[in-house]
Amino acid sequence: MKTIGVLTSGGDAPGMNAAIRAVVRTGIDKGIKVMGIQRGYNGLLNGEIFEMNRTSVSDIIQRGGTILRTARSDEFKTVEGRKKAYNVLKVFGIEGLIVIGGDGSFTGAQKLSDEFDVKTIGIPGTIDNDLAYTDYTIGFDTALNTVLDAINKLRDTSTSHERVSIVEVMGRRCGDIALFTGLAGGAEYIIIPEREYNFDNLCRTIIEGKVRGKVHNLILLAEGVGGAEDMAKKIEEVTGIQTRATVLGHIQRGGSPTAFDRILASRLGARAVELLVEGKSKRVVGIKDNKVIDVDITEALNMKKESNDNLYDLAQILSY
Ligand code: F6P
């Protein structure tokens, strides 16, 4: 393998830059030419490709976002689009492609390798932590810390006003951001798609808490369940306690990556290059029990994420 390409695709995540850095420097260390592809699969289709060197990735390990930029591409979802992408890769002499992104980006890589002679390796970069084959995705830990920081601040004002505070967090259909920050932030209630919730129970918990002397109530709501504004109105109607909604939105995707995300990204980036050197393709790298693993991409995409019942139950016990 003489030349490889690297791109970031889908929603950005803190730590993507650390992963790019690891890919570029490991590749160069192994005598491989590394091409950076800008704006995800869109940039690939447009030939937005340039050679990277050690200094192209200087001073980025601490930066959020992605220096390669990112995009979601409709054209690449078609077989004609992928054929065009394959031709572009051939023109640039790229034999192996490393894709940093989430499940949609992995599906693109899977199809490209199925249909054409290109080797692909996926690195999980998404704040959602919604990929079943890996314990953690790059960006999740930083997003947790961003949410926690916001929760701590909300707690101050909610306590002063003795209000209920609902915080809506990202995650698409996955409740991990809400669950982990709910536990770490001492939330009274966590609402995630993986667990059924009962509105009457929620209101009863709030009222009982008030009777026991709780000065405020914090509810962590995963976006996959519903909107915080509507829920706040309903809670206020039923409990009579002032309720405010905060939608954290894209702030969760920014910021300097935590040590955990930088180390994870560095390990996974390096391993992705090694796999290409070993002649592997259609694999995704991840972490299980603190060991770097790689899994067949199709198998990884078909795996169903287990729900974290233990954490959810623990958060419930501790919130009382
Ligand atoms: O997948 C990452 C994510 O931030 C999700 O948590 C969220 O639902 C979505 O992307 C938002 O997408 P966009 O950046 O297109 O608004």
mmCIF file with all atom_site columns, N, CA, C and O in Angstrom, residues 242-289:
data_model
loop_
_atom_site.group_PDB
_atom_site.id
_atom_site.type_symbol
_atom_site.label_atom_id
_atom_site.label_alt_id
_atom_site.label_comp_id
_atom_site.label_asym_id
_atom_site.label_entity_id
_atom_site.label_seq_id
_atom_site.pdbx_PDB_ins_code
_atom_site.Cartn_x
_atom_site.Cartn_y
_atom_site.Cartn_z
_atom_site.occupancy
_atom_site.B_iso_or_equiv
_atom_site.pdbx_formal_charge
_atom_site.auth_seq_id
_atom_site.auth_comp_id
_atom_site.auth_asym_id
_atom_site.auth_atom_id
_atom_site.pdbx_PDB_model_num
ATOM 1   N N  . GLN A 1 242 ? -42.717 25.672 38.663 1.00 0.00 ? 242 GLN A N  1
ATOM 2   C CA . GLN A 1 242 ? -42.132 26.312 37.475 1.00 0.00 ? 242 GLN A CA 1
ATOM 3   C C  . GLN A 1 242 ? -41.097 25.392 36.839 1.00 0.00 ? 242 GLN A C  1
ATOM 4   O O  . GLN A 1 242 ? -40.222 24.851 37.530 1.00 0.00 ? 242 GLN A O  1
ATOM 5   N N  . THR A 1 243 ? -41.217 25.236 35.533 1.00 0.00 ? 243 THR A N  1
ATOM 6   C CA . THR A 1 243 ? -40.328 24.305 34.830 1.00 0.00 ? 243 THR A CA 1
ATOM 7   C C  . THR A 1 243 ? -39.724 24.996 33.615 1.00 0.00 ? 243 THR A C  1
ATOM 8   O O  . THR A 1 243 ? -40.443 25.638 32.851 1.00 0.00 ? 243 THR A O  1
ATOM 9   N N  . ARG A 1 244 ? -38.430 24.858 33.443 1.00 0.00 ? 244 ARG A N  1
ATOM 10  C CA . ARG A 1 244 ? -37.739 25.486 32.315 1.00 0.00 ? 244 ARG A CA 1
ATOM 11  C C  . ARG A 1 244 ? -37.018 24.429 31.485 1.00 0.00 ? 244 ARG A C  1
ATOM 12  O O  . ARG A 1 244 ? -36.476 23.455 32.033 1.00 0.00 ? 244 ARG A O  1
ATOM 13  N N  . ALA A 1 245 ? -37.028 24.656 30.181 1.00 0.00 ? 245 ALA A N  1
ATOM 14  C CA . ALA A 1 245 ? -36.351 23.715 29.274 1.00 0.00 ? 245 ALA A CA 1
ATOM 15  C C  . ALA A 1 245 ? -35.077 24.342 28.732 1.00 0.00 ? 245 ALA A C  1
ATOM 16  O O  . ALA A 1 245 ? -35.053 25.527 28.402 1.00 0.00 ? 245 ALA A O  1
ATOM 17  N N  . THR A 1 246 ? -34.022 23.547 28.629 1.00 0.00 ? 246 THR A N  1
ATOM 18  C CA . THR A 1 246 ? -32.781 24.004 27.991 1.00 0.00 ? 246 THR A CA 1
ATOM 19  C C  . THR A 1 246 ? -32.392 22.973 26.942 1.00 0.00 ? 246 THR A C  1
ATOM 20  O O  . THR A 1 246 ? -32.230 21.787 27.263 1.00 0.00 ? 246 THR A O  1
ATOM 21  N N  . VAL A 1 247 ? -32.277 23.440 25.704 1.00 0.00 ? 247 VAL A N  1
ATOM 22  C CA . VAL A 1 247 ? -31.850 22.536 24.623 1.00 0.00 ? 247 VAL A CA 1
ATOM 23  C C  . VAL A 1 247 ? -30.387 22.870 24.331 1.00 0.00 ? 247 VAL A C  1
ATOM 24  O O  . VAL A 1 247 ? -30.088 23.948 23.831 1.00 0.00 ? 247 VAL A O  1
ATOM 25  N N  . LEU A 1 248 ? -29.499 21.940 24.650 1.00 0.00 ? 248 LEU A N  1
ATOM 26  C CA . LEU A 1 248 ? -28.065 22.275 24.539 1.00 0.00 ? 248 LEU A CA 1
ATOM 27  C C  . LEU A 1 248 ? -27.587 22.336 23.091 1.00 0.00 ? 248 LEU A C  1
ATOM 28  O O  . LEU A 1 248 ? -26.658 23.068 22.773 1.00 0.00 ? 248 LEU A O  1
ATOM 29  N N  . GLY A 1 249 ? -28.175 21.550 22.207 1.00 0.00 ? 249 GLY A N  1
ATOM 30  C CA . GLY A 1 249 ? -27.876 21.650 20.774 1.00 0.00 ? 249 GLY A CA 1
ATOM 31  C C  . GLY A 1 249 ? -26.413 21.455 20.410 1.00 0.00 ? 249 GLY A C  1
ATOM 32  O O  . GLY A 1 249 ? -25.690 20.684 21.055 1.00 0.00 ? 249 GLY A O  1
ATOM 33  N N  . HIS A 1 250 ? -25.974 22.208 19.404 1.00 0.00 ? 250 HIS A N  1
ATOM 34  C CA . HIS A 1 250 ? -24.658 21.946 18.802 1.00 0.00 ? 250 HIS A CA 1
ATOM 35  C C  . HIS A 1 250 ? -23.477 22.314 19.682 1.00 0.00 ? 250 HIS A C  1
ATOM 36  O O  . HIS A 1 250 ? -22.339 21.969 19.354 1.00 0.00 ? 250 HIS A O  1
ATOM 37  N N  . ILE A 1 251 ? -23.735 22.991 20.789 1.00 0.00 ? 251 ILE A N  1
ATOM 38  C CA . ILE A 1 251 ? -22.626 23.273 21.716 1.00 0.00 ? 251 ILE A CA 1
ATOM 39  C C  . ILE A 1 251 ? -21.967 21.950 22.134 1.00 0.00 ? 251 ILE A C  1
ATOM 40  O O  . ILE A 1 251 ? -20.771 21.886 22.413 1.00 0.00 ? 251 ILE A O  1
ATOM 41  N N  . GLN A 1 252 ? -22.770 20.882 22.130 1.00 0.00 ? 252 GLN A N  1
ATOM 42  C CA . GLN A 1 252 ? -22.262 19.564 22.536 1.00 0.00 ? 252 GLN A CA 1
ATOM 43  C C  . GLN A 1 252 ? -21.245 18.991 21.553 1.00 0.00 ? 252 GLN A C  1
ATOM 44  O O  . GLN A 1 252 ? -20.542 18.037 21.843 1.00 0.00 ? 252 GLN A O  1
ATOM 45  N N  . ARG A 1 253 ? -21.199 19.545 20.358 1.00 0.00 ? 253 ARG A N  1
ATOM 46  C CA . ARG A 1 253 ? -20.280 18.998 19.358 1.00 0.00 ? 253 ARG A CA 1
ATOM 47  C C  . ARG A 1 253 ? -18.945 19.734 19.318 1.00 0.00 ? 253 ARG A C  1
ATOM 48  O O  . ARG A 1 253 ? -18.027 19.325 18.600 1.00 0.00 ? 253 ARG A O  1
ATOM 49  N N  . GLY A 1 254 ? -18.839 20.826 20.089 1.00 0.00 ? 254 GLY A N  1
ATOM 50  C CA . GLY A 1 254 ? -17.614 21.611 20.004 1.00 0.00 ? 254 GLY A CA 1
ATOM 51  C C  . GLY A 1 254 ? -16.698 21.419 21.202 1.00 0.00 ? 254 GLY A C  1
ATOM 52  O O  . GLY A 1 254 ? -16.966 20.593 22.077 1.00 0.00 ? 254 GLY A O  1
ATOM 53  N N  . GLY A 1 255 ? -15.618 22.172 21.200 1.00 0.00 ? 255 GLY A N  1
ATOM 54  C CA . GLY A 1 255 ? -14.720 22.190 22.357 1.00 0.00 ? 255 GLY A CA 1
ATOM 55  C C  . GLY A 1 255 ? -13.482 21.334 22.173 1.00 0.00 ? 255 GLY A C  1
ATOM 56  O O  . GLY A 1 255 ? -13.437 20.440 21.334 1.00 0.00 ? 255 GLY A O  1
ATOM 57  N N  . SER A 1 256 ? -12.502 21.673 23.008 1.00 0.00 ? 256 SER A N  1
ATOM 58  C CA . SER A 1 256 ? -11.240 20.929 22.986 1.00 0.00 ? 256 SER A CA 1
ATOM 59  C C  . SER A 1 256 ? -11.481 19.507 23.501 1.00 0.00 ? 256 SER A C  1
ATOM 60  O O  . SER A 1 256 ? -12.116 19.324 24.541 1.00 0.00 ? 256 SER A O  1
ATOM 61  N N  . PRO A 1 257 ? -11.006 18.494 22.790 1.00 0.00 ? 257 PRO A N  1
ATOM 62  C CA . PRO A 1 257 ? -11.253 17.125 23.252 1.00 0.00 ? 257 PRO A CA 1
ATOM 63  C C  . PRO A 1 257 ? -10.603 16.816 24.595 1.00 0.00 ? 257 PRO A C  1
ATOM 64  O O  . PRO A 1 257 ? -9.519  17.333 24.896 1.00 0.00 ? 257 PRO A O  1
ATOM 65  N N  . THR A 1 258 ? -11.257 15.989 25.374 1.00 0.00 ? 258 THR A N  1
ATOM 66  C CA . THR A 1 258 ? -10.702 15.561 26.665 1.00 0.00 ? 258 THR A CA 1
ATOM 67  C C  . THR A 1 258 ? -9.498  14.645 26.421 1.00 0.00 ? 258 THR A C  1
ATOM 68  O O  . THR A 1 258 ? -9.302  14.135 25.308 1.00 0.00 ? 258 THR A O  1
ATOM 69  N N  . ALA A 1 259 ? -8.747  14.408 27.492 1.00 0.00 ? 259 ALA A N  1
ATOM 70  C CA . ALA A 1 259 ? -7.603  13.484 27.403 1.00 0.00 ? 259 ALA A CA 1
ATOM 71  C C  . ALA A 1 259 ? -8.090  12.127 26.898 1.00 0.00 ? 259 ALA A C  1
ATOM 72  O O  . ALA A 1 259 ? -7.456  11.505 26.029 1.00 0.00 ? 259 ALA A O  1
ATOM 73  N N  . PHE A 1 260 ? -9.226  11.670 27.399 1.00 0.00 ? 260 PHE A N  1
ATOM 74  C CA . PHE A 1 260 ? -9.751  10.360 27.007 1.00 0.00 ? 260 PHE A CA 1
ATOM 75  C C  . PHE A 1 260 ? -9.958  10.300 25.495 1.00 0.00 ? 260 PHE A C  1
ATOM 76  O O  . PHE A 1 260 ? -9.540  9.357  24.822 1.00 0.00 ? 260 PHE A O  1
ATOM 77  N N  . ASP A 1 261 ? -10.605 11.344 24.946 1.00 0.00 ? 261 ASP A N  1
ATOM 78  C CA . ASP A 1 261 ? -10.874 11.334 23.498 1.00 0.00 ? 261 ASP A CA 1
ATOM 79  C C  . ASP A 1 261 ? -9.601  11.445 22.670 1.00 0.00 ? 261 ASP A C  1
ATOM 80  O O  . ASP A 1 261 ? -9.483  10.839 21.608 1.00 0.00 ? 261 ASP A O  1
ATOM 81  N N  . ARG A 1 262 ? -8.636  12.217 23.152 1.00 0.00 ? 262 ARG A N  1
ATOM 82  C CA . ARG A 1 262 ? -7.379  12.356 22.394 1.00 0.00 ? 262 ARG A CA 1
ATOM 83  C C  . ARG A 1 262 ? -6.627  11.032 22.352 1.00 0.00 ? 262 ARG A C  1
ATOM 84  O O  . ARG A 1 262 ? -6.051  10.661 21.330 1.00 0.00 ? 262 ARG A O  1
ATOM 85  N N  . ILE A 1 263 ? -6.634  10.337 23.496 1.00 0.00 ? 263 ILE A N  1
ATOM 86  C CA . ILE A 1 263 ? -5.893  9.065  23.559 1.00 0.00 ? 263 ILE A CA 1
ATOM 87  C C  . ILE A 1 263 ? -6.611  8.011  22.714 1.00 0.00 ? 263 ILE A C  1
ATOM 88  O O  . ILE A 1 263 ? -5.990  7.285  21.933 1.00 0.00 ? 263 ILE A O  1
ATOM 89  N N  . LEU A 1 264 ? -7.931  7.972  22.846 1.00 0.00 ? 264 LEU A N  1
ATOM 90  C CA . LEU A 1 264 ? -8.717  7.018  22.053 1.00 0.00 ? 264 LEU A CA 1
ATOM 91  C C  . LEU A 1 264 ? -8.485  7.267  20.560 1.00 0.00 ? 264 LEU A C  1
ATOM 92  O O  . LEU A 1 264 ? -8.214  6.339  19.780 1.00 0.00 ? 264 LEU A O  1
ATOM 93  N N  . ALA A 1 265 ? -8.573  8.535  20.162 1.00 0.00 ? 265 ALA A N  1
ATOM 94  C CA . ALA A 1 265 ? -8.410  8.885  18.741 1.00 0.00 ? 265 ALA A CA 1
ATOM 95  C C  . ALA A 1 265 ? -7.009  8.521  18.249 1.00 0.00 ? 265 ALA A C  1
ATOM 96  O O  . ALA A 1 265 ? -6.849  8.024  17.120 1.00 0.00 ? 265 ALA A O  1
ATOM 97  N N  . SER A 1 266 ? -6.007  8.738  19.083 1.00 0.00 ? 266 SER A N  1
ATOM 98  C CA . SER A 1 266 ? -4.629  8.431  18.684 1.00 0.00 ? 266 SER A CA 1
ATOM 99  C C  . SER A 1 266 ? -4.464  6.918  18.493 1.00 0.00 ? 266 SER A C  1
ATOM 100 O O  . SER A 1 266 ? -3.872  6.460  17.511 1.00 0.00 ? 266 SER A O  1
ATOM 101 N N  . ARG A 1 267 ? -5.013  6.156  19.428 1.00 0.00 ? 267 ARG A N  1
ATOM 102 C CA . ARG A 1 267 ? -4.876  4.689  19.335 1.00 0.00 ? 267 ARG A CA 1
ATOM 103 C C  . ARG A 1 267 ? -5.619  4.147  18.118 1.00 0.00 ? 267 ARG A C  1
ATOM 104 O O  . ARG A 1 267 ? -5.106  3.320  17.366 1.00 0.00 ? 267 ARG A O  1
ATOM 105 N N  . LEU A 1 268 ? -6.842  4.634  17.913 1.00 0.00 ? 268 LEU A N  1
ATOM 106 C CA . LEU A 1 268 ? -7.651  4.099  16.811 1.00 0.00 ? 268 LEU A CA 1
ATOM 107 C C  . LEU A 1 268 ? -7.110  4.547  15.443 1.00 0.00 ? 268 LEU A C  1
ATOM 108 O O  . LEU A 1 268 ? -7.117  3.782  14.479 1.00 0.00 ? 268 LEU A O  1
ATOM 109 N N  . GLY A 1 269 ? -6.628  5.795  15.391 1.00 0.00 ? 269 GLY A N  1
ATOM 110 C CA . GLY A 1 269 ? -6.068  6.292  14.128 1.00 0.00 ? 269 GLY A CA 1
ATOM 111 C C  . GLY A 1 269 ? -4.867  5.463  13.703 1.00 0.00 ? 269 GLY A C  1
ATOM 112 O O  . GLY A 1 269 ? -4.728  5.071  12.536 1.00 0.00 ? 269 GLY A O  1
ATOM 113 N N  . ALA A 1 270 ? -3.992  5.184  14.656 1.00 0.00 ? 270 ALA A N  1
ATOM 114 C CA . ALA A 1 270 ? -2.787  4.406  14.346 1.00 0.00 ? 270 ALA A CA 1
ATOM 115 C C  . ALA A 1 270 ? -3.156  2.987  13.901 1.00 0.00 ? 270 ALA A C  1
ATOM 116 O O  . ALA A 1 270 ? -2.625  2.450  12.926 1.00 0.00 ? 270 ALA A O  1
ATOM 117 N N  . ARG A 1 271 ? -4.116  2.405  14.613 1.00 0.00 ? 271 ARG A N  1
ATOM 118 C CA . ARG A 1 271 ? -4.508  1.021  14.286 1.00 0.00 ? 271 ARG A CA 1
ATOM 119 C C  . ARG A 1 271 ? -5.153  0.927  12.894 1.00 0.00 ? 271 ARG A C  1
ATOM 120 O O  . ARG A 1 271 ? -4.945  -0.055 12.166 1.00 0.00 ? 271 ARG A O  1
ATOM 121 N N  . ALA A 1 272 ? -5.898  1.956  12.529 1.00 0.00 ? 272 ALA A N  1
ATOM 122 C CA . ALA A 1 272 ? -6.562  1.949  11.213 1.00 0.00 ? 272 ALA A CA 1
ATOM 123 C C  . ALA A 1 272 ? -5.509  1.862  10.104 1.00 0.00 ? 272 ALA A C  1
ATOM 124 O O  . ALA A 1 272 ? -5.661  1.095  9.136  1.00 0.00 ? 272 ALA A O  1
ATOM 125 N N  . VAL A 1 273 ? -4.418  2.614  10.263 1.00 0.00 ? 273 VAL A N  1
ATOM 126 C CA . VAL A 1 273 ? -3.347  2.576  9.251  1.00 0.00 ? 273 VAL A CA 1
ATOM 127 C C  . VAL A 1 273 ? -2.700  1.184  9.245  1.00 0.00 ? 273 VAL A C  1
ATOM 128 O O  . VAL A 1 273 ? -2.471  0.595  8.178  1.00 0.00 ? 273 VAL A O  1
ATOM 129 N N  . GLU A 1 274 ? -2.435  0.650  10.418 1.00 0.00 ? 274 GLU A N  1
ATOM 130 C CA . GLU A 1 274 ? -1.811  -0.681 10.492 1.00 0.00 ? 274 GLU A CA 1
ATOM 131 C C  . GLU A 1 274 ? -2.651  -1.715 9.755  1.00 0.00 ? 274 GLU A C  1
ATOM 132 O O  . GLU A 1 274 ? -2.129  -2.573 9.053  1.00 0.00 ? 274 GLU A O  1
ATOM 133 N N  . LEU A 1 275 ? -3.970  -1.625 9.918  1.00 0.00 ? 275 LEU A N  1
ATOM 134 C CA . LEU A 1 275 ? -4.845  -2.601 9.252  1.00 0.00 ? 275 LEU A CA 1
ATOM 135 C C  . LEU A 1 275 ? -4.703  -2.522 7.738  1.00 0.00 ? 275 LEU A C  1
ATOM 136 O O  . LEU A 1 275 ? -4.631  -3.541 7.056  1.00 0.00 ? 275 LEU A O  1
ATOM 137 N N  . LEU A 1 276 ? -4.639  -1.293 7.216  1.00 0.00 ? 276 LEU A N  1
ATOM 138 C CA . LEU A 1 276 ? -4.458  -1.150 5.757  1.00 0.00 ? 276 LEU A CA 1
ATOM 139 C C  . LEU A 1 276 ? -3.114  -1.740 5.335  1.00 0.00 ? 276 LEU A C  1
ATOM 140 O O  . LEU A 1 276 ? -3.016  -2.428 4.318  1.00 0.00 ? 276 LEU A O  1
ATOM 141 N N  . VAL A 1 277 ? -2.080  -1.494 6.134  1.00 0.00 ? 277 VAL A N  1
ATOM 142 C CA . VAL A 1 277 ? -0.751  -2.039 5.823  1.00 0.00 ? 277 VAL A CA 1
ATOM 143 C C  . VAL A 1 277 ? -0.789  -3.571 5.821  1.00 0.00 ? 277 VAL A C  1
ATOM 144 O O  . VAL A 1 277 ? -0.148  -4.230 5.009  1.00 0.00 ? 277 VAL A O  1
ATOM 145 N N  . GLU A 1 278 ? -1.597  -4.121 6.725  1.00 0.00 ? 278 GLU A N  1
ATOM 146 C CA . GLU A 1 278 ? -1.728  -5.593 6.789  1.00 0.00 ? 278 GLU A CA 1
ATOM 147 C C  . GLU A 1 278 ? -2.597  -6.138 5.657  1.00 0.00 ? 278 GLU A C  1
ATOM 148 O O  . GLU A 1 278 ? -2.857  -7.325 5.565  1.00 0.00 ? 278 GLU A O  1
ATOM 149 N N  . GLY A 1 279 ? -3.120  -5.236 4.826  1.00 0.00 ? 279 GLY A N  1
ATOM 150 C CA . GLY A 1 279 ? -3.930  -5.670 3.670  1.00 0.00 ? 279 GLY A CA 1
ATOM 151 C C  . GLY A 1 279 ? -5.398  -5.875 4.012  1.00 0.00 ? 279 GLY A C  1
ATOM 152 O O  . GLY A 1 279 ? -6.171  -6.408 3.216  1.00 0.00 ? 279 GLY A O  1
ATOM 153 N N  . LYS A 1 280 ? -5.819  -5.435 5.210  1.00 0.00 ? 280 LYS A N  1
ATOM 154 C CA . LYS A 1 280 ? -7.214  -5.628 5.627  1.00 0.00 ? 280 LYS A CA 1
ATOM 155 C C  . LYS A 1 280 ? -8.111  -4.573 4.992  1.00 0.00 ? 280 LYS A C  1
ATOM 156 O O  . LYS A 1 280 ? -7.651  -3.488 4.634  1.00 0.00 ? 280 LYS A O  1
ATOM 157 N N  . SER A 1 281 ? -9.377  -4.910 4.885  1.00 0.00 ? 281 SER A N  1
ATOM 158 C CA . SER A 1 281 ? -10.359 -3.964 4.337  1.00 0.00 ? 281 SER A CA 1
ATOM 159 C C  . SER A 1 281 ? -11.723 -4.230 4.955  1.00 0.00 ? 281 SER A C  1
ATOM 160 O O  . SER A 1 281 ? -11.964 -5.292 5.532  1.00 0.00 ? 281 SER A O  1
ATOM 161 N N  . LYS A 1 282 ? -12.607 -3.253 4.838  1.00 0.00 ? 282 LYS A N  1
ATOM 162 C CA . LYS A 1 282 ? -13.971 -3.373 5.365  1.00 0.00 ? 282 LYS A CA 1
ATOM 163 C C  . LYS A 1 282 ? -13.977 -3.731 6.849  1.00 0.00 ? 282 LYS A C  1
ATOM 164 O O  . LYS A 1 282 ? -14.713 -4.600 7.301  1.00 0.00 ? 282 LYS A O  1
ATOM 165 N N  . ARG A 1 283 ? -13.089 -3.082 7.607  1.00 0.00 ? 283 ARG A N  1
ATOM 166 C CA . ARG A 1 283 ? -13.042 -3.275 9.053  1.00 0.00 ? 283 ARG A CA 1
ATOM 167 C C  . ARG A 1 283 ? -13.294 -1.936 9.720  1.00 0.00 ? 283 ARG A C  1
ATOM 168 O O  . ARG A 1 283 ? -13.043 -0.877 9.123  1.00 0.00 ? 283 ARG A O  1
ATOM 169 N N  . VAL A 1 284 ? -13.784 -1.974 10.936 1.00 0.00 ? 284 VAL A N  1
ATOM 170 C CA . VAL A 1 284 ? -13.903 -0.757 11.729 1.00 0.00 ? 284 VAL A CA 1
ATOM 171 C C  . VAL A 1 284 ? -13.134 -0.976 13.031 1.00 0.00 ? 284 VAL A C  1
ATOM 172 O O  . VAL A 1 284 ? -13.150 -2.078 13.571 1.00 0.00 ? 284 VAL A O  1
ATOM 173 N N  . VAL A 1 285 ? -12.453 0.052  13.493 1.00 0.00 ? 285 VAL A N  1
ATOM 174 C CA . VAL A 1 285 ? -11.691 -0.077 14.732 1.00 0.00 ? 285 VAL A CA 1
ATOM 175 C C  . VAL A 1 285 ? -12.529 0.449  15.896 1.00 0.00 ? 285 VAL A C  1
ATOM 176 O O  . VAL A 1 285 ? -13.415 1.288  15.703 1.00 0.00 ? 285 VAL A O  1
ATOM 177 N N  . GLY A 1 286 ? -12.231 -0.059 17.072 1.00 0.00 ? 286 GLY A N  1
ATOM 178 C CA . GLY A 1 286 ? -12.980 0.384  18.248 1.00 0.00 ? 286 GLY A CA 1
ATOM 179 C C  . GLY A 1 286 ? -12.241 -0.015 19.501 1.00 0.00 ? 286 GLY A C  1
ATOM 180 O O  . GLY A 1 286 ? -11.084 -0.453 19.454 1.00 0.00 ? 286 GLY A O  1
ATOM 181 N N  . ILE A 1 287 ? -12.921 0.134  20.629 1.00 0.00 ? 287 ILE A N  1
ATOM 182 C CA . ILE A 1 287 ? -12.294 -0.189 21.907 1.00 0.00 ? 287 ILE A CA 1
ATOM 183 C C  . ILE A 1 287 ? -13.255 -1.044 22.733 1.00 0.00 ? 287 ILE A C  1
ATOM 184 O O  . ILE A 1 287 ? -14.432 -0.737 22.843 1.00 0.00 ? 287 ILE A O  1
ATOM 185 N N  . LYS A 1 288 ? -12.729 -2.155 23.241 1.00 0.00 ? 288 LYS A N  1
ATOM 186 C CA . LYS A 1 288 ? -13.522 -3.043 24.109 1.00 0.00 ? 288 LYS A CA 1
ATOM 187 C C  . LYS A 1 288 ? -12.658 -3.380 25.308 1.00 0.00 ? 288 LYS A C  1
ATOM 188 O O  . LYS A 1 288 ? -11.530 -3.864 25.135 1.00 0.00 ? 288 LYS A O  1
ATOM 189 N N  . ASP A 1 289 ? -13.155 -3.138 26.500 1.00 0.00 ? 289 ASP A N  1
ATOM 190 C CA . ASP A 1 289 ? -12.393 -3.410 27.725 1.00 0.00 ? 289 ASP A CA 1
ATOM 191 C C  . ASP A 1 289 ? -10.988 -2.807 27.650 1.00 0.00 ? 289 ASP A C  1
ATOM 192 O O  . ASP A 1 289 ? -9.998  -3.454 27.995 1.00 0.00 ? 289 ASP A O  1
#
